[in-house]
PDB file of C-alpha atoms in Angstrom:
ATOM      1  CA  MET A 205     137.244 255.593 130.104  1.00  0.00           C
ATOM      2  CA  SER A 206     138.778 254.002 126.974  1.00  0.00           C
ATOM      3  CA  GLU A 207     137.519 251.360 124.555  1.00  0.00           C
ATOM      4  CA  ALA A 208     139.104 248.355 123.364  1.00  0.00           C
ATOM      5  CA  VAL A 209     140.297 248.209 119.588  1.00  0.00           C
ATOM      6  CA  ALA A 210     140.498 244.857 117.989  1.00  0.00           C
ATOM      7  CA  GLN A 211     144.286 243.966 117.302  1.00  0.00           C
ATOM      8  CA  PRO A 212     146.079 240.697 116.512  1.00  0.00           C
ATOM      9  CA  GLU A 213     147.704 238.842 119.522  1.00  0.00           C
ATOM     10  CA  THR A 214     151.535 238.795 119.472  1.00  0.00           C
ATOM     11  CA  ASP A 215     151.584 234.997 118.440  1.00  0.00           C
ATOM     12  CA  GLU A 216     149.285 235.993 115.473  1.00  0.00           C
ATOM     13  CA  LEU A 217     151.783 238.564 113.881  1.00  0.00           C
ATOM     14  CA  THR A 218     153.264 237.318 110.631  1.00  0.00           C
ATOM     15  CA  MET A 219     156.300 238.514 108.838  1.00  0.00           C
ATOM     16  CA  PRO A 220     154.632 238.826 105.324  1.00  0.00           C
ATOM     17  CA  LYS A 221     151.820 241.057 106.877  1.00  0.00           C
ATOM     18  CA  VAL A 222     154.190 243.174 108.829  1.00  0.00           C
ATOM     19  CA  LEU A 223     156.460 243.649 105.788  1.00  0.00           C
ATOM     20  CA  ALA A 224     153.550 244.487 103.488  1.00  0.00           C
ATOM     21  CA  ALA A 225     152.470 247.213 105.973  1.00  0.00           C
ATOM     22  CA  LEU A 226     155.866 248.638 106.125  1.00  0.00           C
ATOM     23  CA  ALA A 227     156.310 248.672 102.450  1.00  0.00           C
ATOM     24  CA  ASP A 228     154.271 251.818 102.086  1.00  0.00           C
ATOM     25  CA  PRO A 229     156.277 255.038 102.447  1.00  0.00           C
ATOM     26  CA  ALA A 230     153.490 256.825 104.289  1.00  0.00           C
ATOM     27  CA  ARG A 231     153.165 253.851 106.779  1.00  0.00           C
ATOM     28  CA  LEU A 232     156.910 253.624 107.159  1.00  0.00           C
ATOM     29  CA  ALA A 233     156.998 257.494 107.917  1.00  0.00           C
ATOM     30  CA  THR A 234     154.333 256.921 110.460  1.00  0.00           C
ATOM     31  CA  VAL A 235     156.165 254.116 112.224  1.00  0.00           C
ATOM     32  CA  ARG A 236     159.493 256.114 112.362  1.00  0.00           C
ATOM     33  CA  THR A 237     157.541 259.107 113.646  1.00  0.00           C
ATOM     34  CA  LEU A 238     155.830 257.068 116.409  1.00  0.00           C
ATOM     35  CA  ALA A 239     159.240 255.653 117.278  1.00  0.00           C
ATOM     36  CA  ARG A 240     160.522 259.148 117.781  1.00  0.00           C
ATOM     37  CA  VAL A 241     157.598 260.686 119.445  1.00  0.00           C
ATOM     38  CA  GLY A 242     155.987 257.932 121.409  1.00  0.00           C
ATOM     39  CA  GLU A 243     152.301 257.873 121.987  1.00  0.00           C
ATOM     40  CA  SER A 244     150.345 260.125 119.758  1.00  0.00           C
ATOM     41  CA  CYS A 245     146.918 260.891 118.447  1.00  0.00           C
ATOM     42  CA  CYS A 246     145.900 260.159 114.915  1.00  0.00           C
ATOM     43  CA  GLY A 247     145.877 263.811 113.743  1.00  0.00           C
ATOM     44  CA  GLN A 248     149.035 264.646 115.470  1.00  0.00           C
ATOM     45  CA  ILE A 249     151.167 261.756 114.133  1.00  0.00           C
ATOM     46  CA  GLN A 250     149.879 262.885 110.539  1.00  0.00           C
ATOM     47  CA  LEU A 251     151.320 266.275 111.084  1.00  0.00           C
ATOM     48  CA  ASP A 252     154.502 265.064 112.783  1.00  0.00           C
ATOM     49  CA  ALA A 253     155.224 262.609 110.092  1.00  0.00           C
ATOM     50  CA  GLY A 254     154.624 265.372 107.447  1.00  0.00           C
ATOM     51  CA  LEU A 255     151.903 263.381 105.591  1.00  0.00           C
ATOM     52  CA  GLU A 256     149.701 265.376 103.254  1.00  0.00           C
ATOM     53  CA  VAL A 257     146.961 262.847 102.718  1.00  0.00           C
ATOM     54  CA  SER A 258     143.245 263.020 103.315  1.00  0.00           C
ATOM     55  CA  LYS A 259     141.749 261.847 106.655  1.00  0.00           C
ATOM     56  CA  SER A 260     140.332 258.776 104.965  1.00  0.00           C
ATOM     57  CA  THR A 261     143.677 257.799 103.469  1.00  0.00           C
ATOM     58  CA  MET A 262     145.324 258.391 106.846  1.00  0.00           C
ATOM     59  CA  SER A 263     142.781 256.102 108.527  1.00  0.00           C
ATOM     60  CA  HIS A 264     143.458 253.469 106.032  1.00  0.00           C
ATOM     61  CA  HIS A 265     147.124 253.549 106.653  1.00  0.00           C
ATOM     62  CA  LEU A 266     146.575 253.469 110.412  1.00  0.00           C
ATOM     63  CA  ARG A 267     144.145 250.499 110.023  1.00  0.00           C
ATOM     64  CA  ILE A 268     146.657 248.538 107.999  1.00  0.00           C
ATOM     65  CA  LEU A 269     149.418 249.141 110.639  1.00  0.00           C
ATOM     66  CA  ARG A 270     147.079 248.068 113.472  1.00  0.00           C
ATOM     67  CA  GLU A 271     145.888 244.999 111.630  1.00  0.00           C
ATOM     68  CA  ALA A 272     149.443 244.002 110.831  1.00  0.00           C
ATOM     69  CA  GLY A 273     150.166 244.317 114.517  1.00  0.00           C
ATOM     70  CA  ILE A 274     152.681 247.167 114.307  1.00  0.00           C
ATOM     71  CA  THR A 275     150.686 249.754 116.206  1.00  0.00           C
ATOM     72  CA  HIS A 276     148.563 249.582 119.273  1.00  0.00           C
ATOM     73  CA  SER A 277     145.368 251.775 119.185  1.00  0.00           C
ATOM     74  CA  ARG A 278     143.203 252.799 122.039  1.00  0.00           C
ATOM     75  CA  VAL A 279     140.221 255.006 122.117  1.00  0.00           C
ATOM     76  CA  GLU A 280     140.409 257.832 124.695  1.00  0.00           C
ATOM     77  CA  GLY A 281     137.207 259.978 124.453  1.00  0.00           C
ATOM     78  CA  ALA A 282     137.098 261.263 120.818  1.00  0.00           C
ATOM     79  CA  ARG A 283     140.653 260.569 120.245  1.00  0.00           C
ATOM     80  CA  ARG A 284     142.516 257.462 119.126  1.00  0.00           C
ATOM     81  CA  MET A 285     145.950 257.230 120.697  1.00  0.00           C
ATOM     82  CA  LEU A 286     148.592 255.275 118.961  1.00  0.00           C
ATOM     83  CA  THR A 287     151.897 253.546 120.125  1.00  0.00           C
ATOM     84  CA  LEU A 288     154.185 251.026 118.549  1.00  0.00           C
ATOM     85  CA  ARG A 289     154.052 247.466 119.590  1.00  0.00           C
ATOM     86  CA  ARG A 290     157.700 247.434 120.150  1.00  0.00           C
ATOM     87  CA  ASP A 291     157.814 244.515 122.578  1.00  0.00           C
ATOM     88  CA  ASP A 292     155.536 242.311 120.796  1.00  0.00           C
ATOM     89  CA  LEU A 293     157.366 242.924 117.447  1.00  0.00           C
ATOM     90  CA  ASN A 294     160.742 242.318 119.058  1.00  0.00           C
ATOM     91  CA  ALA A 295     159.444 239.119 120.596  1.00  0.00           C
ATOM     92  CA  ARG A 296     158.218 237.746 117.174  1.00  0.00           C
ATOM     93  CA  PHE A 297     160.900 239.387 114.789  1.00  0.00           C
ATOM     94  CA  PRO A 298     164.012 240.500 116.981  1.00  0.00           C
ATOM     95  CA  GLY A 299     165.746 243.508 115.409  1.00  0.00           C
ATOM     96  CA  LEU A 300     163.132 244.157 112.560  1.00  0.00           C
ATOM     97  CA  LEU A 301     161.664 247.218 114.096  1.00  0.00           C
ATOM     98  CA  ASP A 302     165.071 248.735 114.839  1.00  0.00           C
ATOM     99  CA  ALA A 303     166.169 248.065 111.167  1.00  0.00           C
ATOM    100  CA  VAL A 304     163.088 249.762 109.693  1.00  0.00           C
ATOM    101  CA  ILE A 305     162.885 252.771 112.065  1.00  0.00           C
ATOM    102  CA  THR A 306     166.747 253.630 111.805  1.00  0.00           C
ATOM    103  CA  PRO A 307     167.043 254.980 108.204  1.00  0.00           C
ATOM    104  CA  GLU A 308     170.856 254.649 108.252  1.00  0.00           C
ATOM    105  CA  LEU A 309     170.597 250.970 109.188  1.00  0.00           C
ATOM    106  CA  ALA A 310     167.848 250.273 106.772  1.00  0.00           C
ATOM    107  CA  GLU A 311     169.906 251.774 103.816  1.00  0.00           C
ATOM    108  CA  SER A 312     172.956 249.629 104.643  1.00  0.00           C
ATOM    109  CA  LEU A 313     170.857 246.232 104.426  1.00  0.00           C
TER     110      LEU A 313
END
């Protein structure tokens, strides 16, 4: 059984909050990694993204991404599973997610 985790509704997503969350290199690496691997648990996404930060720092980054509406978290037993809210972000800000997860495209902007 999984528990619900508080997250903003699609219509509550704001550009300033999303951009502020994506401005941090560790959070951007997390988003790009989630885009590549799909659903992942917190500890695994940290490894896959190559982030050498403490657990508390990683938890902080994941909270910022969740509260900005970039990721969706669900609790599954003792693990928290993460996915990108691609459909919600594309509905509110078409093309934004693709621009930030594709390094080549982001560099040309």
